[in-house]
Amino acid sequence: MDTKLMIATEIAKAVPELELETILNLLEKPKNATMGDLAFPAFSLAKSWRKAPNVIASEIIEKIDGTNFEKVEAVGPYINFFLDKEQISAQVLAQVISAGSHYADQNIGEGRNVAFDMSSPNIAKPFSIGHLRSTVIADALANIMAKQGYKPVRINHLGDWGKQFGMLIVAYKKWGDKAAVEANPINELLKLYVRINAEAEENPSLDEEAREWFLKLEAGDEEATSLWQWFRDESLVEFNRLYTELNVSFDSYNGEAFYNDKMDEIVDLLTEKGLLEESQGAQVVNLEKYGIEHPALIKKSDGATLYITRDLAAALYRKRTYDFAKSIYVVGNEQAAHFKQLKAVLKEMGYDWSDDMTHVPFGLVTKEGKKLSTRKGNVILLEPTVAEAVSRAKAQIEAKNPNLANKEAVAHAVGVGAIKFYDLKTDRMNGYDFDLEAMVSFEGETGPYVQYAHARIQSILRKADFVAKADATYSLNDTESWEIIKLIQSFPQVINRASDNFEPSIVAKFAINLAQAFNKYYAHTRILDESPERDSRLALSYATATVLKEALRLLGVEAPDEM
Ligand code: ARG
């Protein structure tokens, strides 16, 4: 049983007039471990009991059954509970040893689907750091919710539709070079796009041509479609290289284009429900009653649909296809207004499941303290950056462990893990400065630090030739191991809090705390020395490594056994 609940239950027996819930809320974690693991403050009873809190504390303690505790004592107005370290460590270690990586698996999700709208870069445009954040955060959330028993569906809602494809077609037909695009798709396509936009300023007829080509594309014209398909395929080759590096995969690449033939239904439904209004020739949905000032623009005066029209079709399609329990959009905070509109329109349409949709925003990344800007040349190109992280990791491994086997694979795990972990360790709404040196450092709150703690434990276990036995009793009662036991015991709650708040940083912070607690233990304790507790110390090490590895896995970070 959860230890907090166990303590609250004991108190409830002694003070029947208090609800269990009330007691749970009152229990505090003392500032100092010498005051126990949890404390019950008696202040709130002073009024009804008409007694001083310290008198109440000593009266309650008389009625408490202390058999399951190491010690229960009244200190002033508090009752301090000391958990039975031996008993609880034995339970926790046995649980981890029998479950292995499945420790803390839950069935809250009961196999229900959760849709993740994630990554979603735009065809023929560079993959931005915002797309990286979306990819990494959503992938971690998907892993975390899978551990809770949900079934994640990872959807890459590619930006592969819109008038810009008319522009690209015109530009390619005028100036394009097939081989150059194939060699360097996004760079070449972007150049064409930038050039046509510049030339269109002088020569508006290019805009008109582009509009016509986009209309052709929407109508399924063969030439337009095959060019569009080719731009998309070539861009995806490039994006997929990055996804392979990051070890992230998707269940669906249905992007905006996929909904081209599914938008009429949305417009019809909105019309049927009398929700469309005309405004300056355009069709809009008024959302004032939701406190949203700007109406949602569904169809432009020339009949073209918009980003939100495609998102409406996508939301409905996902509900029908996956019958999701939740539908999560991991997209930068700058699109917050869009997602408010999206949910409000669906609500107006009578879809109560729109309440299950959540926009999970995140903050901006800076470089050397400055905002990223393609125009000002302050950009982070992801492929070379990942390669640089891997080569820095390799250099550190060369220095620390030159004889390591499969250095390449380990360097890759460390370099890529470093970037992901750094992104995930801060509250997602706080941006961060993209500092490769800090990311790849083995010191501080970094991925390599946690990976290194895990690898060190594996090396201890190898040295001892230790195999944890499911039927053995391992238990410990010193204060350093107790910190580790309490952390391991909290892992299921950590996962639930991370999921409830859509906040992978809770898992990352947990991994840092656990690695730090183990390093402290390691500094204080001679784990391998012969003594009756040796096996229990090794079992604790094994359990720590198992949970560290699992926490890293949830974050999409590998944990090499040696580094
Ligand atoms: N392609 C968009 C962009 O790069 C992100 C799409 C987010 N997802 C969505 N369903 N609107 O800004």
mmCIF file with all atom_site columns, N, CA, C and O in Angstrom, residues 95-122:
data_model
loop_
_atom_site.group_PDB
_atom_site.id
_atom_site.type_symbol
_atom_site.label_atom_id
_atom_site.label_alt_id
_atom_site.label_comp_id
_atom_site.label_asym_id
_atom_site.label_entity_id
_atom_site.label_seq_id
_atom_site.pdbx_PDB_ins_code
_atom_site.Cartn_x
_atom_site.Cartn_y
_atom_site.Cartn_z
_atom_site.occupancy
_atom_site.B_iso_or_equiv
_atom_site.pdbx_formal_charge
_atom_site.auth_seq_id
_atom_site.auth_comp_id
_atom_site.auth_asym_id
_atom_site.auth_atom_id
_atom_site.pdbx_PDB_model_num
ATOM 1   N N  . GLN A 1 95  ? 9.365  -5.891 -5.453  1.00 0.00 ? 95  GLN A N  1
ATOM 2   C CA . GLN A 1 95  ? 8.505  -5.477 -6.576  1.00 0.00 ? 95  GLN A CA 1
ATOM 3   C C  . GLN A 1 95  ? 9.322  -5.201 -7.835  1.00 0.00 ? 95  GLN A C  1
ATOM 4   O O  . GLN A 1 95  ? 8.977  -5.645 -8.922  1.00 0.00 ? 95  GLN A O  1
ATOM 5   N N  . VAL A 1 96  ? 10.408 -4.447 -7.683  1.00 0.00 ? 96  VAL A N  1
ATOM 6   C CA . VAL A 1 96  ? 11.206 -4.104 -8.872  1.00 0.00 ? 96  VAL A CA 1
ATOM 7   C C  . VAL A 1 96  ? 11.843 -5.359 -9.448  1.00 0.00 ? 96  VAL A C  1
ATOM 8   O O  . VAL A 1 96  ? 11.865 -5.559 -10.666 1.00 0.00 ? 96  VAL A O  1
ATOM 9   N N  . ILE A 1 97  ? 12.337 -6.229 -8.567  1.00 0.00 ? 97  ILE A N  1
ATOM 10  C CA . ILE A 1 97  ? 13.013 -7.424 -9.067  1.00 0.00 ? 97  ILE A CA 1
ATOM 11  C C  . ILE A 1 97  ? 12.039 -8.331 -9.807  1.00 0.00 ? 97  ILE A C  1
ATOM 12  O O  . ILE A 1 97  ? 12.350 -8.853 -10.871 1.00 0.00 ? 97  ILE A O  1
ATOM 13  N N  . SER A 1 98  ? 10.825 -8.460 -9.305  1.00 0.00 ? 98  SER A N  1
ATOM 14  C CA . SER A 1 98  ? 9.916  -9.370 -10.014 1.00 0.00 ? 98  SER A CA 1
ATOM 15  C C  . SER A 1 98  ? 9.353  -8.733 -11.284 1.00 0.00 ? 98  SER A C  1
ATOM 16  O O  . SER A 1 98  ? 9.148  -9.420 -12.270 1.00 0.00 ? 98  SER A O  1
ATOM 17  N N  . ALA A 1 99  ? 9.165  -7.422 -11.295 1.00 0.00 ? 99  ALA A N  1
ATOM 18  C CA . ALA A 1 99  ? 8.556  -6.809 -12.486 1.00 0.00 ? 99  ALA A CA 1
ATOM 19  C C  . ALA A 1 99  ? 9.591  -6.363 -13.525 1.00 0.00 ? 99  ALA A C  1
ATOM 20  O O  . ALA A 1 99  ? 9.273  -6.223 -14.695 1.00 0.00 ? 99  ALA A O  1
ATOM 21  N N  . GLY A 1 100 ? 10.817 -6.104 -13.113 1.00 0.00 ? 100 GLY A N  1
ATOM 22  C CA . GLY A 1 100 ? 11.833 -5.613 -14.055 1.00 0.00 ? 100 GLY A CA 1
ATOM 23  C C  . GLY A 1 100 ? 11.404 -4.296 -14.661 1.00 0.00 ? 100 GLY A C  1
ATOM 24  O O  . GLY A 1 100 ? 10.879 -3.421 -13.964 1.00 0.00 ? 100 GLY A O  1
ATOM 25  N N  . SER A 1 101 ? 11.549 -4.172 -15.995 1.00 0.00 ? 101 SER A N  1
ATOM 26  C CA . SER A 1 101 ? 11.206 -2.893 -16.629 1.00 0.00 ? 101 SER A CA 1
ATOM 27  C C  . SER A 1 101 ? 9.696  -2.613 -16.558 1.00 0.00 ? 101 SER A C  1
ATOM 28  O O  . SER A 1 101 ? 9.256  -1.501 -16.827 1.00 0.00 ? 101 SER A O  1
ATOM 29  N N  . HIS A 1 102 ? 8.912  -3.630 -16.217 1.00 0.00 ? 102 HIS A N  1
ATOM 30  C CA . HIS A 1 102 ? 7.461  -3.396 -16.087 1.00 0.00 ? 102 HIS A CA 1
ATOM 31  C C  . HIS A 1 102 ? 7.069  -2.838 -14.729 1.00 0.00 ? 102 HIS A C  1
ATOM 32  O O  . HIS A 1 102 ? 5.873  -2.610 -14.479 1.00 0.00 ? 102 HIS A O  1
ATOM 33  N N  . TYR A 1 103 ? 8.051  -2.628 -13.861 1.00 0.00 ? 103 TYR A N  1
ATOM 34  C CA . TYR A 1 103 ? 7.734  -2.002 -12.577 1.00 0.00 ? 103 TYR A CA 1
ATOM 35  C C  . TYR A 1 103 ? 7.043  -0.663 -12.850 1.00 0.00 ? 103 TYR A C  1
ATOM 36  O O  . TYR A 1 103 ? 7.485  0.096  -13.717 1.00 0.00 ? 103 TYR A O  1
ATOM 37  N N  . ALA A 1 104 ? 5.984  -0.378 -12.131 1.00 0.00 ? 104 ALA A N  1
ATOM 38  C CA . ALA A 1 104 ? 5.211  0.864  -12.259 1.00 0.00 ? 104 ALA A CA 1
ATOM 39  C C  . ALA A 1 104 ? 4.302  0.888  -13.495 1.00 0.00 ? 104 ALA A C  1
ATOM 40  O O  . ALA A 1 104 ? 3.693  1.907  -13.796 1.00 0.00 ? 104 ALA A O  1
ATOM 41  N N  . ASP A 1 105 ? 4.190  -0.220 -14.220 1.00 0.00 ? 105 ASP A N  1
ATOM 42  C CA . ASP A 1 105 ? 3.185  -0.295 -15.290 1.00 0.00 ? 105 ASP A CA 1
ATOM 43  C C  . ASP A 1 105 ? 1.804  -0.188 -14.644 1.00 0.00 ? 105 ASP A C  1
ATOM 44  O O  . ASP A 1 105 ? 1.587  -0.701 -13.545 1.00 0.00 ? 105 ASP A O  1
ATOM 45  N N  . GLN A 1 106 ? 0.881  0.453  -15.332 1.00 0.00 ? 106 GLN A N  1
ATOM 46  C CA . GLN A 1 106 ? -0.456 0.605  -14.758 1.00 0.00 ? 106 GLN A CA 1
ATOM 47  C C  . GLN A 1 106 ? -1.516 0.346  -15.816 1.00 0.00 ? 106 GLN A C  1
ATOM 48  O O  . GLN A 1 106 ? -1.212 0.246  -16.990 1.00 0.00 ? 106 GLN A O  1
ATOM 49  N N  . ASN A 1 107 ? -2.744 0.266  -15.349 1.00 0.00 ? 107 ASN A N  1
ATOM 50  C CA . ASN A 1 107 ? -3.810 0.033  -16.324 1.00 0.00 ? 107 ASN A CA 1
ATOM 51  C C  . ASN A 1 107 ? -4.876 1.126  -16.271 1.00 0.00 ? 107 ASN A C  1
ATOM 52  O O  . ASN A 1 107 ? -6.052 0.881  -16.506 1.00 0.00 ? 107 ASN A O  1
ATOM 53  N N  . ILE A 1 108 ? -4.437 2.340  -15.987 1.00 0.00 ? 108 ILE A N  1
ATOM 54  C CA . ILE A 1 108 ? -5.374 3.466  -15.935 1.00 0.00 ? 108 ILE A CA 1
ATOM 55  C C  . ILE A 1 108 ? -6.017 3.672  -17.313 1.00 0.00 ? 108 ILE A C  1
ATOM 56  O O  . ILE A 1 108 ? -7.192 3.990  -17.433 1.00 0.00 ? 108 ILE A O  1
ATOM 57  N N  . GLY A 1 109 ? -5.235 3.480  -18.355 1.00 0.00 ? 109 GLY A N  1
ATOM 58  C CA . GLY A 1 109 ? -5.728 3.756  -19.711 1.00 0.00 ? 109 GLY A CA 1
ATOM 59  C C  . GLY A 1 109 ? -6.633 2.677  -20.272 1.00 0.00 ? 109 GLY A C  1
ATOM 60  O O  . GLY A 1 109 ? -7.356 2.906  -21.237 1.00 0.00 ? 109 GLY A O  1
ATOM 61  N N  . GLU A 1 110 ? -6.598 1.496  -19.677 1.00 0.00 ? 110 GLU A N  1
ATOM 62  C CA . GLU A 1 110 ? -7.426 0.366  -20.140 1.00 0.00 ? 110 GLU A CA 1
ATOM 63  C C  . GLU A 1 110 ? -7.379 0.175  -21.647 1.00 0.00 ? 110 GLU A C  1
ATOM 64  O O  . GLU A 1 110 ? -8.400 -0.121 -22.270 1.00 0.00 ? 110 GLU A O  1
ATOM 65  N N  . GLY A 1 111 ? -6.210 0.387  -22.233 1.00 0.00 ? 111 GLY A N  1
ATOM 66  C CA . GLY A 1 111 ? -6.060 0.135  -23.660 1.00 0.00 ? 111 GLY A CA 1
ATOM 67  C C  . GLY A 1 111 ? -6.715 1.160  -24.575 1.00 0.00 ? 111 GLY A C  1
ATOM 68  O O  . GLY A 1 111 ? -6.752 0.970  -25.793 1.00 0.00 ? 111 GLY A O  1
ATOM 69  N N  . ARG A 1 112 ? -7.229 2.241  -24.015 1.00 0.00 ? 112 ARG A N  1
ATOM 70  C CA . ARG A 1 112 ? -7.884 3.233  -24.881 1.00 0.00 ? 112 ARG A CA 1
ATOM 71  C C  . ARG A 1 112 ? -6.862 4.065  -25.659 1.00 0.00 ? 112 ARG A C  1
ATOM 72  O O  . ARG A 1 112 ? -5.744 4.290  -25.190 1.00 0.00 ? 112 ARG A O  1
ATOM 73  N N  . ASN A 1 113 ? -7.248 4.533  -26.820 1.00 0.00 ? 113 ASN A N  1
ATOM 74  C CA . ASN A 1 113 ? -6.330 5.292  -27.675 1.00 0.00 ? 113 ASN A CA 1
ATOM 75  C C  . ASN A 1 113 ? -6.165 6.731  -27.205 1.00 0.00 ? 113 ASN A C  1
ATOM 76  O O  . ASN A 1 113 ? -7.111 7.363  -26.742 1.00 0.00 ? 113 ASN A O  1
ATOM 77  N N  . VAL A 1 114 ? -4.945 7.228  -27.360 1.00 0.00 ? 114 VAL A N  1
ATOM 78  C CA . VAL A 1 114 ? -4.685 8.651  -27.182 1.00 0.00 ? 114 VAL A CA 1
ATOM 79  C C  . VAL A 1 114 ? -3.982 9.136  -28.458 1.00 0.00 ? 114 VAL A C  1
ATOM 80  O O  . VAL A 1 114 ? -2.949 8.588  -28.843 1.00 0.00 ? 114 VAL A O  1
ATOM 81  N N  . ALA A 1 115 ? -4.580 10.109 -29.116 1.00 0.00 ? 115 ALA A N  1
ATOM 82  C CA . ALA A 1 115 ? -3.985 10.637 -30.350 1.00 0.00 ? 115 ALA A CA 1
ATOM 83  C C  . ALA A 1 115 ? -2.988 11.736 -29.997 1.00 0.00 ? 115 ALA A C  1
ATOM 84  O O  . ALA A 1 115 ? -3.286 12.613 -29.182 1.00 0.00 ? 115 ALA A O  1
ATOM 85  N N  . PHE A 1 116 ? -1.807 11.648 -30.584 1.00 0.00 ? 116 PHE A N  1
ATOM 86  C CA . PHE A 1 116 ? -0.804 12.701 -30.409 1.00 0.00 ? 116 PHE A CA 1
ATOM 87  C C  . PHE A 1 116 ? -0.554 13.376 -31.743 1.00 0.00 ? 116 PHE A C  1
ATOM 88  O O  . PHE A 1 116 ? -0.103 12.743 -32.684 1.00 0.00 ? 116 PHE A O  1
ATOM 89  N N  . ASP A 1 117 ? -0.870 14.655 -31.808 1.00 0.00 ? 117 ASP A N  1
ATOM 90  C CA . ASP A 1 117 ? -0.538 15.462 -32.986 1.00 0.00 ? 117 ASP A CA 1
ATOM 91  C C  . ASP A 1 117 ? 0.846  16.010 -32.700 1.00 0.00 ? 117 ASP A C  1
ATOM 92  O O  . ASP A 1 117 ? 1.035  16.782 -31.762 1.00 0.00 ? 117 ASP A O  1
ATOM 93  N N  . MET A 1 118 ? 1.827  15.559 -33.460 1.00 0.00 ? 118 MET A N  1
ATOM 94  C CA . MET A 1 118 ? 3.207  15.857 -33.063 1.00 0.00 ? 118 MET A CA 1
ATOM 95  C C  . MET A 1 118 ? 4.133  16.060 -34.250 1.00 0.00 ? 118 MET A C  1
ATOM 96  O O  . MET A 1 118 ? 3.845  15.599 -35.346 1.00 0.00 ? 118 MET A O  1
ATOM 97  N N  . SER A 1 119 ? 5.186  16.772 -34.003 1.00 0.00 ? 119 SER A N  1
ATOM 98  C CA . SER A 1 119 ? 6.237  17.062 -34.982 1.00 0.00 ? 119 SER A CA 1
ATOM 99  C C  . SER A 1 119 ? 5.698  17.994 -36.076 1.00 0.00 ? 119 SER A C  1
ATOM 100 O O  . SER A 1 119 ? 5.928  19.170 -36.061 1.00 0.00 ? 119 SER A O  1
ATOM 101 N N  . SER A 1 120 ? 4.987  17.415 -37.061 1.00 0.00 ? 120 SER A N  1
ATOM 102 C CA . SER A 1 120 ? 4.237  18.199 -38.053 1.00 0.00 ? 120 SER A CA 1
ATOM 103 C C  . SER A 1 120 ? 5.006  19.328 -38.731 1.00 0.00 ? 120 SER A C  1
ATOM 104 O O  . SER A 1 120 ? 4.561  20.478 -38.729 1.00 0.00 ? 120 SER A O  1
ATOM 105 N N  . PRO A 1 121 ? 6.162  19.012 -39.316 1.00 0.00 ? 121 PRO A N  1
ATOM 106 C CA . PRO A 1 121 ? 6.895  20.053 -40.051 1.00 0.00 ? 121 PRO A CA 1
ATOM 107 C C  . PRO A 1 121 ? 6.192  20.369 -41.367 1.00 0.00 ? 121 PRO A C  1
ATOM 108 O O  . PRO A 1 121 ? 5.259  19.663 -41.761 1.00 0.00 ? 121 PRO A O  1
ATOM 109 N N  . ASN A 1 122 ? 6.636  21.432 -42.010 1.00 0.00 ? 122 ASN A N  1
ATOM 110 C CA . ASN A 1 122 ? 6.035  21.831 -43.273 1.00 0.00 ? 122 ASN A CA 1
ATOM 111 C C  . ASN A 1 122 ? 6.909  21.368 -44.437 1.00 0.00 ? 122 ASN A C  1
ATOM 112 O O  . ASN A 1 122 ? 8.129  21.544 -44.410 1.00 0.00 ? 122 ASN A O  1
#
